[in-house]
Short mmCIF file of C-alpha atoms (C1' of nucleotides) in Angstrom, two decimals:
data_model
loop_
_atom_site.label_atom_id
_atom_site.label_comp_id
_atom_site.label_asym_id
_atom_site.label_seq_id
_atom_site.Cartn_x
_atom_site.Cartn_y
_atom_site.Cartn_z
CA MET W 1 7.15 -25.17 91.16
CA TYR W 2 9.66 -26.85 88.91
CA ALA W 3 13.21 -27.92 89.60
CA LEU W 4 15.51 -28.23 86.61
CA VAL W 5 18.46 -30.50 87.31
CA ASP W 6 21.27 -30.14 84.79
CA CYS W 7 24.53 -32.10 84.73
CA ASP W 8 27.59 -29.85 84.56
CA ASN W 9 29.57 -30.49 81.32
CA CYS W 10 27.91 -33.89 81.20
CA TYR W 11 30.14 -35.85 78.82
CA VAL W 12 33.37 -34.47 80.26
CA SER W 13 32.13 -35.18 83.79
CA CYS W 14 31.36 -38.81 82.85
CA GLU W 15 34.89 -39.25 81.55
CA ARG W 16 36.37 -37.68 84.68
CA VAL W 17 34.50 -39.99 87.02
CA PHE W 18 36.51 -42.91 85.66
CA ASN W 19 39.67 -41.01 84.75
CA PRO W 20 40.34 -38.51 87.54
CA SER W 21 43.63 -37.48 85.92
CA LEU W 22 41.47 -35.37 83.60
CA GLU W 23 40.39 -33.17 86.53
CA GLY W 24 41.56 -29.59 86.18
CA LYS W 25 42.64 -30.06 82.58
CA ALA W 26 41.25 -28.84 79.27
CA VAL W 27 39.13 -31.75 77.99
CA VAL W 28 36.90 -31.91 74.91
CA VAL W 29 34.58 -34.69 73.71
CA LEU W 30 34.05 -35.21 69.98
CA SER W 31 31.08 -36.17 67.81
CA ASN W 32 30.85 -39.28 65.64
CA ASN W 33 33.80 -39.82 63.29
CA ASP W 34 35.69 -37.45 65.63
CA GLY W 35 34.18 -34.61 63.61
CA CYS W 36 33.23 -31.74 65.91
CA ILE W 37 33.69 -30.70 69.52
CA VAL W 38 30.40 -31.34 71.34
CA ALA W 39 31.45 -30.93 74.98
CA ARG W 40 34.12 -28.90 76.77
CA SER W 41 35.45 -28.79 80.31
CA PRO W 42 35.45 -25.36 82.01
CA GLU W 43 39.21 -25.22 81.37
CA ALA W 44 38.62 -25.82 77.64
CA LYS W 45 35.95 -23.09 77.61
CA ALA W 46 38.39 -20.75 79.37
CA LEU W 47 40.90 -21.31 76.57
CA GLY W 48 38.27 -19.98 74.18
CA ILE W 49 37.54 -23.24 72.35
CA PRO W 50 34.13 -22.70 70.74
CA GLU W 51 31.39 -25.31 70.84
CA GLY W 52 30.93 -27.15 67.56
CA MET W 53 34.41 -26.37 66.27
CA PRO W 54 35.70 -29.00 63.83
CA PHE W 55 38.26 -31.16 65.59
CA PHE W 56 40.82 -30.83 62.79
CA GLN W 57 41.04 -27.08 63.48
CA LEU W 58 41.96 -27.58 67.13
CA ALA W 59 45.69 -28.07 66.57
CA GLU W 60 45.86 -25.12 64.16
CA ARG W 61 44.00 -22.69 66.37
CA PHE W 62 45.35 -23.76 69.76
CA PRO W 63 48.97 -24.77 69.09
CA GLY W 64 51.07 -25.90 72.01
CA GLN W 65 48.11 -26.21 74.39
CA GLU W 66 47.59 -29.37 76.40
CA ILE W 67 44.08 -30.38 75.35
CA HIS W 68 42.69 -33.87 75.92
CA ALA W 69 40.33 -34.89 73.10
CA LEU W 70 38.10 -37.96 73.51
CA SER W 71 35.77 -39.70 71.08
CA SER W 72 32.21 -39.81 72.34
CA ASN W 73 31.25 -42.88 74.36
CA TYR W 74 27.46 -42.78 74.35
CA THR W 75 27.24 -46.18 76.00
CA LEU W 76 28.99 -44.73 79.05
CA TYR W 77 27.09 -41.42 79.02
CA GLY W 78 23.74 -43.16 78.62
CA ASP W 79 24.43 -45.44 81.55
CA MET W 80 25.61 -42.59 83.79
CA SER W 81 22.52 -40.60 82.82
CA ARG W 82 20.31 -43.54 83.80
CA ARG W 83 21.92 -43.60 87.25
CA VAL W 84 21.40 -39.88 87.80
CA MET W 85 17.77 -40.02 86.59
CA ASN W 86 17.02 -42.93 88.93
CA ILE W 87 18.09 -40.81 91.90
CA LEU W 88 15.94 -37.90 90.69
CA ARG W 89 12.98 -40.20 90.14
CA ALA W 90 13.16 -41.26 93.78
CA SER W 91 13.37 -37.63 94.95
CA ALA W 92 10.26 -36.00 93.48
CA PRO W 93 6.59 -36.87 92.88
CA ASP W 94 6.95 -36.58 89.10
CA ILE W 95 9.85 -36.05 86.74
CA PHE W 96 10.28 -35.39 83.04
CA VAL W 97 13.59 -36.45 81.52
CA TYR W 98 14.23 -33.69 78.99
CA SER W 99 17.56 -34.86 77.58
CA ILE W 100 20.48 -37.11 78.41
CA ASP W 101 21.78 -34.56 80.92
CA GLU W 102 18.76 -32.76 82.34
CA ALA W 103 15.36 -33.34 83.87
CA PHE W 104 12.46 -31.29 85.16
CA LEU W 105 11.11 -32.28 88.59
CA MET W 106 7.49 -31.31 89.22
CA LEU W 107 7.14 -30.19 92.82
CA GLU W 108 3.62 -28.76 93.00
CA ASP W 109 2.00 -31.59 94.93
CA ALA W 110 4.61 -31.87 97.62
CA PRO W 111 3.27 -30.35 100.87
CA LEU W 112 6.74 -30.27 102.36
CA TRP W 113 7.94 -27.47 100.12
CA LEU W 114 6.52 -24.24 101.37
CA SER W 115 9.15 -21.55 101.44
CA SER W 116 12.14 -20.54 99.38
CA THR W 117 14.46 -21.56 102.18
CA SER W 118 13.18 -25.13 102.26
CA PHE W 119 13.33 -25.36 98.46
CA LYS W 120 16.90 -24.22 98.64
CA ALA W 121 17.92 -26.68 101.33
CA TRP W 122 16.17 -29.50 99.48
CA GLY W 123 17.93 -28.63 96.19
CA GLU W 124 21.35 -28.38 97.77
CA ALA W 125 20.91 -31.76 99.43
CA LEU W 126 19.76 -33.34 96.16
CA ALA W 127 22.77 -31.99 94.25
CA ALA W 128 25.11 -33.29 96.95
CA LYS W 129 23.43 -36.70 96.88
CA VAL W 130 23.76 -37.04 93.09
CA ARG W 131 27.39 -36.02 93.29
CA GLN W 132 28.16 -38.47 96.08
CA TRP W 133 26.30 -41.44 94.61
CA THR W 134 27.36 -41.10 90.96
CA GLY W 135 30.28 -38.65 90.83
CA MET W 136 28.23 -36.38 88.55
CA PRO W 137 28.17 -32.64 89.41
CA VAL W 138 24.72 -31.11 88.83
CA SER W 139 23.24 -27.62 89.07
CA ILE W 140 19.62 -27.08 90.10
CA GLY W 141 17.27 -24.20 89.35
CA ILE W 142 13.88 -23.92 91.07
CA ALA W 143 11.13 -21.56 89.88
CA PRO W 144 7.39 -21.37 89.06
CA THR W 145 7.89 -21.95 85.31
CA LYS W 146 10.21 -24.17 83.29
CA THR W 147 11.84 -21.24 81.50
CA LEU W 148 12.58 -19.51 84.81
CA ALA W 149 13.86 -22.80 86.29
CA LYS W 150 16.28 -23.12 83.36
CA MET W 151 17.45 -19.60 84.03
CA ALA W 152 17.90 -20.30 87.74
CA SER W 153 19.98 -23.39 86.98
CA LYS W 154 22.35 -21.23 84.93
CA PHE W 155 22.81 -18.92 87.90
CA ALA W 156 23.49 -21.97 90.07
CA LYS W 157 26.08 -23.13 87.56
CA ARG W 158 27.72 -19.73 87.12
CA TYR W 159 28.11 -18.67 90.75
CA PRO W 160 29.65 -21.13 93.27
CA ALA W 161 28.10 -19.15 96.13
CA TYR W 162 24.70 -20.69 95.29
CA ASN W 163 26.09 -24.07 96.38
CA LYS W 164 24.59 -25.79 93.25
CA CYS W 165 21.01 -24.56 93.77
CA CYS W 166 19.31 -21.27 92.90
CA VAL W 167 15.65 -20.52 93.69
CA ILE W 168 13.52 -17.87 91.98
CA GLY W 169 10.65 -17.88 94.42
CA ASN W 170 9.22 -14.35 94.55
CA GLU W 171 8.66 -11.26 92.44
CA ALA W 172 11.77 -9.42 93.62
CA GLN W 173 13.97 -12.41 92.85
CA ARG W 174 12.37 -12.83 89.44
CA THR W 175 12.87 -9.20 88.39
CA LYS W 176 16.43 -9.13 89.68
CA ALA W 177 17.30 -12.36 87.86
CA LEU W 178 15.71 -11.16 84.58
CA SER W 179 17.66 -7.90 84.71
CA LEU W 180 20.97 -9.75 85.11
CA PHE W 181 20.30 -12.37 82.43
CA PRO W 182 21.28 -11.82 78.76
CA VAL W 183 18.32 -12.44 76.47
CA ALA W 184 20.58 -14.64 74.31
CA ASP W 185 20.80 -17.17 77.18
CA VAL W 186 17.01 -17.53 77.58
CA TRP W 187 15.68 -21.01 76.80
CA GLY W 188 13.79 -20.76 73.49
CA ILE W 189 15.56 -17.68 72.13
CA GLY W 190 18.17 -18.53 69.51
CA HIS W 191 20.69 -16.49 67.60
CA ARG W 192 18.22 -15.39 64.90
CA SER W 193 15.86 -13.85 67.41
CA VAL W 194 18.76 -12.34 69.35
CA ALA W 195 19.89 -10.43 66.27
CA ARG W 196 16.38 -9.09 65.69
CA LEU W 197 15.89 -8.21 69.36
CA ASP W 198 19.25 -6.46 69.49
CA ALA W 199 18.07 -4.17 66.69
CA VAL W 200 15.22 -2.93 68.88
CA GLY W 201 17.45 -2.46 71.92
CA VAL W 202 16.62 -5.63 73.85
CA GLN W 203 19.65 -6.88 75.77
CA THR W 204 18.41 -8.57 78.94
CA ALA W 205 15.57 -10.96 79.66
CA LEU W 206 13.86 -8.10 81.50
CA ASP W 207 13.97 -5.91 78.35
CA PHE W 208 12.34 -8.76 76.45
CA THR W 209 9.48 -9.13 78.93
CA ARG W 210 8.72 -5.40 78.49
CA LEU W 211 8.05 -5.75 74.76
CA PRO W 212 4.35 -5.66 73.77
CA ALA W 213 2.80 -9.13 73.44
CA GLU W 214 1.53 -8.43 69.89
CA TYR W 215 5.02 -7.55 68.73
CA VAL W 216 6.43 -10.78 70.14
CA ARG W 217 3.60 -12.82 68.60
CA ARG W 218 4.11 -11.26 65.18
CA THR W 219 7.91 -11.52 65.02
CA MET W 220 8.51 -14.75 66.94
CA THR W 221 5.23 -16.68 66.44
CA VAL W 222 3.42 -18.40 69.27
CA THR W 223 6.52 -20.22 70.49
CA GLY W 224 8.20 -16.87 71.20
CA LEU W 225 5.06 -15.64 72.94
CA ARG W 226 5.06 -18.70 75.21
CA THR W 227 8.63 -17.95 76.26
CA TRP W 228 7.61 -14.33 76.91
CA MET W 229 4.75 -15.49 79.15
CA GLU W 230 6.89 -18.04 80.98
CA LEU W 231 9.35 -15.30 81.90
CA GLN W 232 6.46 -13.32 83.42
CA GLY W 233 5.77 -16.30 85.64
CA GLN W 234 2.91 -17.86 83.64
CA ASP W 235 3.39 -21.59 83.30
CA CYS W 236 2.50 -22.44 79.68
CA ILE W 237 5.06 -24.81 78.13
CA ALA W 238 3.79 -28.38 78.38
CA LEU W 239 6.20 -31.27 78.40
CA ASP W 240 3.77 -34.14 78.75
CA ASN W 241 2.65 -36.34 75.86
CA LEU W 242 6.25 -36.64 74.80
CA THR W 243 6.76 -40.11 76.24
CA ARG W 244 5.84 -41.52 72.84
CA LYS W 245 7.88 -39.71 70.21
CA GLN W 246 6.06 -38.34 67.15
CA THR W 247 8.99 -38.84 64.82
CA ILE W 248 11.99 -41.12 65.14
CA CYS W 249 15.15 -40.43 63.21
CA THR W 250 18.36 -42.35 62.62
CA SER W 251 20.97 -40.59 60.53
CA ARG W 252 24.73 -40.38 60.14
CA SER W 253 27.41 -38.62 58.21
CA PHE W 254 29.52 -41.07 56.27
CA PRO W 255 33.24 -41.33 57.03
CA LYS W 256 33.80 -41.15 53.26
CA MET W 257 31.60 -39.80 50.52
CA ILE W 258 29.44 -42.34 48.73
CA SER W 259 29.39 -42.14 44.96
CA SER W 260 27.29 -45.12 43.94
CA PRO W 261 23.58 -45.28 44.79
CA ASP W 262 24.11 -48.99 45.42
CA ASP W 263 26.43 -48.15 48.31
CA LEU W 264 23.61 -46.21 49.98
CA ARG W 265 21.57 -49.38 50.40
CA THR W 266 23.56 -50.87 53.26
CA PRO W 267 23.68 -47.85 55.56
CA ILE W 268 20.06 -46.93 54.85
CA ALA W 269 18.90 -50.48 55.55
CA GLY W 270 20.80 -50.22 58.84
CA PHE W 271 19.17 -46.86 59.71
CA ALA W 272 15.75 -48.29 58.86
CA ALA W 273 16.34 -51.34 61.06
CA ARG W 274 17.41 -49.07 63.91
CA CYS W 275 14.26 -46.93 63.49
CA ALA W 276 12.15 -50.10 63.57
CA GLN W 277 13.90 -51.17 66.75
CA LYS W 278 13.29 -47.76 68.38
CA LEU W 279 9.61 -48.01 67.38
CA ARG W 280 9.29 -51.39 69.06
CA GLN W 281 11.04 -50.11 72.18
CA GLN W 282 8.34 -47.48 72.66
CA HIS W 283 5.58 -49.93 71.66
CA SER W 284 4.51 -48.09 68.57
CA MET W 285 4.23 -48.39 64.80
CA ALA W 286 4.77 -45.90 62.01
CA GLN W 287 2.69 -45.08 58.95
CA TYR W 288 5.33 -43.14 56.98
CA VAL W 289 8.97 -43.86 56.19
CA MET W 290 11.07 -41.00 54.89
CA VAL W 291 14.61 -41.22 53.57
CA PHE W 292 16.82 -38.17 53.13
CA VAL W 293 20.22 -37.90 51.49
CA SER W 294 22.54 -34.95 51.17
CA THR W 295 25.93 -34.07 49.77
CA ASN W 296 28.79 -32.45 51.70
CA PRO W 297 27.95 -28.73 51.99
CA PHE W 298 31.58 -27.94 52.82
CA ARG W 299 32.73 -29.18 49.42
CA GLU W 300 31.80 -26.10 47.45
CA ASP W 301 33.67 -27.50 44.46
CA LEU W 302 31.07 -30.28 44.05
CA SER W 303 27.44 -30.35 42.98
CA GLN W 304 25.10 -29.99 45.92
CA ALA W 305 21.85 -31.78 46.54
CA ALA W 306 19.65 -32.51 49.52
CA LEU W 307 16.40 -34.29 49.07
CA ALA W 308 13.90 -36.46 50.83
CA ARG W 309 11.17 -38.85 49.76
CA THR W 310 8.40 -40.36 51.82
CA VAL W 311 6.75 -43.74 51.43
CA CYS W 312 3.34 -44.31 52.97
CA LEU W 313 2.91 -47.87 54.23
CA PRO W 314 -0.36 -49.70 53.55
CA ALA W 315 -0.77 -49.94 57.32
CA PRO W 316 1.39 -48.91 60.31
CA ALA W 317 4.37 -51.23 60.85
CA SER W 318 7.35 -51.74 63.13
CA SER W 319 9.02 -54.90 61.83
CA ASP W 320 12.46 -54.73 60.28
CA PRO W 321 11.42 -56.13 56.87
CA GLU W 322 8.48 -53.76 56.40
CA ILE W 323 10.39 -50.61 57.43
CA ILE W 324 13.49 -51.59 55.44
CA THR W 325 11.52 -52.36 52.29
CA ALA W 326 9.78 -48.99 52.47
CA ALA W 327 13.09 -47.22 53.09
CA MET W 328 14.62 -48.89 50.04
CA LYS W 329 11.75 -47.61 47.91
CA ALA W 330 12.13 -44.10 49.30
CA MET W 331 15.87 -44.23 48.68
CA GLU W 332 15.36 -45.27 45.05
CA ALA W 333 12.99 -42.33 44.65
CA CYS W 334 15.58 -39.92 46.09
CA VAL W 335 18.30 -41.18 43.80
CA ALA W 336 16.04 -41.09 40.76
CA ALA W 337 14.96 -37.53 41.55
CA ALA W 338 18.58 -36.49 42.05
CA ALA W 339 19.67 -38.10 38.80
CA ALA W 340 16.92 -36.32 36.92
CA THR W 341 18.05 -32.86 37.99
CA THR W 342 21.84 -32.84 38.19
CA ASN W 343 24.43 -32.14 35.55
CA ARG W 344 27.45 -34.32 35.18
CA GLN W 345 30.81 -33.11 36.30
CA GLN W 346 34.28 -34.36 36.91
CA SER W 347 34.73 -36.97 39.60
CA PRO W 348 36.90 -35.99 42.59
CA LEU W 349 37.50 -39.63 43.48
CA PRO W 350 40.64 -41.39 42.29
CA TRP W 351 38.78 -44.22 40.55
CA GLY W 352 36.27 -42.04 38.74
CA GLY W 353 37.62 -40.56 35.53
CA ALA W 354 36.43 -37.32 34.01
CA GLY W 355 33.03 -37.66 32.41
CA SER W 356 32.55 -41.21 33.63
CA GLY W 357 32.09 -40.44 37.30
CA PRO W 358 28.74 -40.19 39.02
CA ASP W 359 27.14 -36.81 39.51
CA LEU W 360 26.67 -36.58 43.24
CA TYR W 361 28.69 -37.61 46.26
CA TRP W 362 26.57 -38.39 49.28
CA LYS W 363 27.95 -37.45 52.68
CA ARG W 364 24.96 -37.89 54.90
CA ALA W 365 21.73 -39.82 54.93
CA GLY W 366 19.00 -40.81 57.30
CA VAL W 367 15.64 -42.46 57.87
CA ILE W 368 12.73 -40.77 59.66
CA VAL W 369 9.59 -42.66 60.60
CA SER W 370 6.41 -40.74 61.44
CA GLY W 371 2.66 -41.10 61.69
CA ILE W 372 3.30 -42.96 64.91
CA VAL W 373 0.53 -44.85 66.68
CA PRO W 374 0.57 -47.21 69.68
CA ASP W 375 1.02 -50.81 68.51
CA SER W 376 -2.06 -51.78 70.52
CA GLU W 377 -4.20 -49.67 68.20
CA LEU W 378 -3.25 -51.38 64.96
CA GLN W 379 -6.18 -51.40 62.56
CA THR W 380 -6.27 -54.20 60.08
CA ASN W 381 -6.45 -53.09 56.50
CA PHE W 382 -7.14 -55.15 53.41
CA LEU W 383 -4.39 -53.30 51.51
CA ASP W 384 -1.79 -54.43 54.04
CA ILE W 385 0.23 -57.62 53.74
CA PRO W 386 -1.67 -60.74 54.83
CA PRO W 387 -2.22 -60.89 58.62
CA VAL W 388 -0.36 -64.19 58.90
CA LEU W 389 2.72 -62.71 57.26
CA LYS W 390 2.49 -59.53 59.33
CA GLU W 391 2.29 -61.60 62.49
CA LYS W 392 5.36 -63.59 61.42
CA MET W 393 7.40 -60.47 60.76
CA MET W 394 6.50 -59.01 64.12
CA ARG W 395 7.43 -62.20 65.90
CA LEU W 396 10.72 -62.39 64.00
CA SER W 397 11.60 -58.84 65.08
CA ALA W 398 10.62 -59.59 68.67
CA VAL W 399 12.95 -62.60 68.70
CA ALA W 400 15.77 -60.49 67.29
CA ASP W 401 15.18 -57.89 70.02
CA THR W 402 15.33 -60.57 72.71
CA ILE W 403 18.56 -62.03 71.35
CA ASN W 404 20.16 -58.60 71.06
CA ARG W 405 19.13 -57.68 74.60
CA LYS W 406 20.68 -60.86 75.91
CA HIS W 407 23.84 -61.07 73.80
CA GLY W 408 24.53 -57.44 73.01
CA GLU W 409 23.47 -55.06 70.28
CA GLU W 410 24.07 -56.23 66.72
CA SER W 411 24.39 -59.89 67.71
CA LEU W 412 21.63 -60.62 65.23
CA GLN W 413 20.84 -58.30 62.39
CA VAL W 414 19.32 -58.02 58.98
CA ALA W 415 21.73 -59.09 56.23
CA GLN W 416 20.85 -56.07 54.15
CA ALA W 417 22.53 -53.89 56.77
CA LEU W 418 25.83 -55.77 56.50
CA ARG W 419 28.48 -54.27 54.32
CA THR W 420 31.15 -56.85 53.99
CA LEU W 421 33.33 -59.18 55.99
CA ASP W 422 36.43 -57.94 57.72
CA PRO W 423 39.26 -59.69 55.81
CA THR W 424 41.39 -60.29 58.92
CA THR W 425 38.82 -61.33 61.52
CA GLY W 426 36.07 -62.66 59.25
CA LYS W 427 33.60 -60.63 61.33
CA ALA W 428 30.74 -58.85 59.62
CA LEU W 429 31.25 -55.13 59.19
CA THR W 430 28.22 -52.91 59.57
CA PHE W 431 27.97 -49.27 58.82
CA ARG W 432 27.73 -48.62 62.53
CA ASN W 433 31.01 -50.21 63.42
CA SER W 434 32.72 -48.46 60.52
CA ILE W 435 32.29 -45.14 62.32
CA LEU W 436 35.57 -43.83 63.66
CA HIS W 437 36.06 -43.63 67.44
CA ASP W 438 39.82 -43.56 67.70
CA ARG W 439 39.95 -41.88 71.09
CA ARG W 440 37.13 -43.57 72.92
CA SER W 441 37.33 -44.42 76.62
CA PRO W 442 36.41 -47.95 77.80
CA PHE W 443 32.82 -49.06 78.50
CA TYR W 444 33.53 -48.86 82.25
CA THR W 445 30.00 -49.54 83.44
CA THR W 446 28.47 -51.79 80.79
CA ASP W 447 31.14 -54.29 79.70
CA ILE W 448 32.76 -56.60 82.23
CA ARG W 449 35.97 -56.63 80.19
CA ASP W 450 36.26 -52.87 80.67
CA ILE W 451 35.61 -52.80 84.39
CA ILE W 452 37.93 -50.44 86.20
CA LYS W 453 40.89 -52.04 87.97
CA VAL W 454 41.83 -51.00 91.50
CA LYS W 455 45.32 -51.95 92.53
"C1'" DT R 1 42.06 -34.40 54.22
"C1'" DC R 2 39.18 -33.57 58.23
"C1'" DT R 3 32.96 -30.09 59.64
"C1'" DG R 4 27.45 -34.47 64.64
"C1'" DG R 5 22.91 -36.52 65.68
"C1'" DG R 6 18.30 -36.45 67.40
"C1'" DG R 7 14.38 -34.05 68.32
"C1'" DT R 8 10.05 -30.30 68.44
"C1'" DC R 9 7.05 -26.75 66.55
"C1'" DC R 10 5.51 -23.40 63.12
"C1'" DT R 11 4.63 -21.51 58.45
"C1'" DA R 12 3.62 -21.75 53.68
"C1'" DG R 13 2.83 -23.24 49.01
"C1'" DG R 14 1.40 -26.77 45.73
"C1'" DA R 15 -1.27 -30.82 44.45
"C1'" DC R 16 -5.19 -32.97 45.02
"C1'" DC R 17 -9.94 -34.15 46.88
"C1'" DC R 18 -15.13 -33.02 47.14
"C1'" DT Z 1 -15.40 -8.68 33.45
"C1'" DC Z 2 -16.17 -12.39 36.29
"C1'" DT Z 3 -12.83 -17.27 39.11
"C1'" DG Z 4 -15.44 -20.68 46.27
"C1'" DG Z 5 -14.68 -22.98 50.49
"C1'" DG Z 6 -12.96 -26.54 53.13
"C1'" DG Z 7 -10.00 -30.20 53.72
"C1'" DT Z 8 -5.59 -33.56 53.55
"C1'" DC Z 9 -1.00 -34.64 52.41
"C1'" DC Z 10 3.60 -33.69 50.89
"C1'" DT Z 11 7.64 -30.93 50.58
"C1'" DA Z 12 10.50 -27.55 52.21
"C1'" DG Z 13 12.39 -24.33 55.15
"C1'" DG Z 14 13.01 -21.66 59.45
"C1'" DA Z 15 13.74 -21.59 64.25
"C1'" DC Z 16 14.76 -23.60 68.35
"C1'" DC Z 17 16.52 -27.24 71.87
"C1'" DC Z 18 20.34 -30.51 73.84
#
DNA sequence: TCTGGGGTCCTAGGACCC
DNA sequence: TCTGGGGTCCTAGGACCC
């Protein structure tokens, strides 16, 4: 059996723990640069605010409503998540943290859990404990497969009578639940498949399970077939082997469009350094470094381009200099390829005159590292940089990691990732701290200066 | 004017290798 | 008129998740 523990409206709940005046009110949390709505309180959902709506449309579409909008505070959410996961880790033989706000608990080896009633009592007690110890409301679904457990957790969330825990423990419960559950809400079935399924009369999860297996395989590939089997009660979606990620990505939208390829260097060096840091955190190295750049798809008046180029390293690496150097090469290749294919057009920026302006205006870019291997398995390679130099670079990065752990992120960083100096404070500006967070709450749990004051 | 970020898996075609 | 089989890697896109 699996238990899926899911935080209710995670980001909004984190904010409410430290700002109880937000209880009962319509609250939304925004993405980076205060771009989109990524989390909504139940009150905000009840108003009809859709997920993913651009923030600037909120005032137009919901005039006169009292809606509290907050910038995202991932430092706070990450720390709250860690607290919740620690409680879960102590409550089950094995757990898999699936995302910042949910985890699967593997219950099969626990002799204690024999009947649906004991599962239910155990789940209710766990939800109450998490709520009491952290302030985070969670809903728990318990079932023989992960897909069914996800479904059960949605029932627990939707109906207060479940007291935060719903168990799908036998055949009658499974069939009943499937018949009441819209196929669109099934884990693994997205809007594309829903449209296709609707055309053949499939509305509920139960309808879906009654389709022939060959039809599901043909129209939804093997991933759709796995979902189909999981709903029948056959456990077949594996979550292990994910502790070491197979690709690592760092990407951002820019607050303003970037017209000069030179201005891409700083943010991309920063993304590359962050990827290298993430690699070292999971004790691995990467063979490939890919850079992608894209224009703003919402600016239909401008030329559009989205392209990516990959650089293969002579040997796997995880040091800042090696990853950054490769990323710079990949970026040059992207820009060269873009320049070779685009036609010139009038510049929309005030300083770029007609005919003299650059062709493309970049809005988003990122670095993806792949071909990931454990750093213990590094094979030496005569094409690679000399071992002494490699060793030096790795030690340099390790020292930087130690300093940043001790004195805070970005205490020490690669100069290539620095944009400029702030004219008033003299502090270095990075791309990261140029991102807008106008409405962010304090770092209540991770910065002593932000600690909550009790009168 | 303003439209997120980080992942996984699958499929398919082209370039290239022997 | 006739045009192999097996493989890797890259690029790109689709679909899905939170």
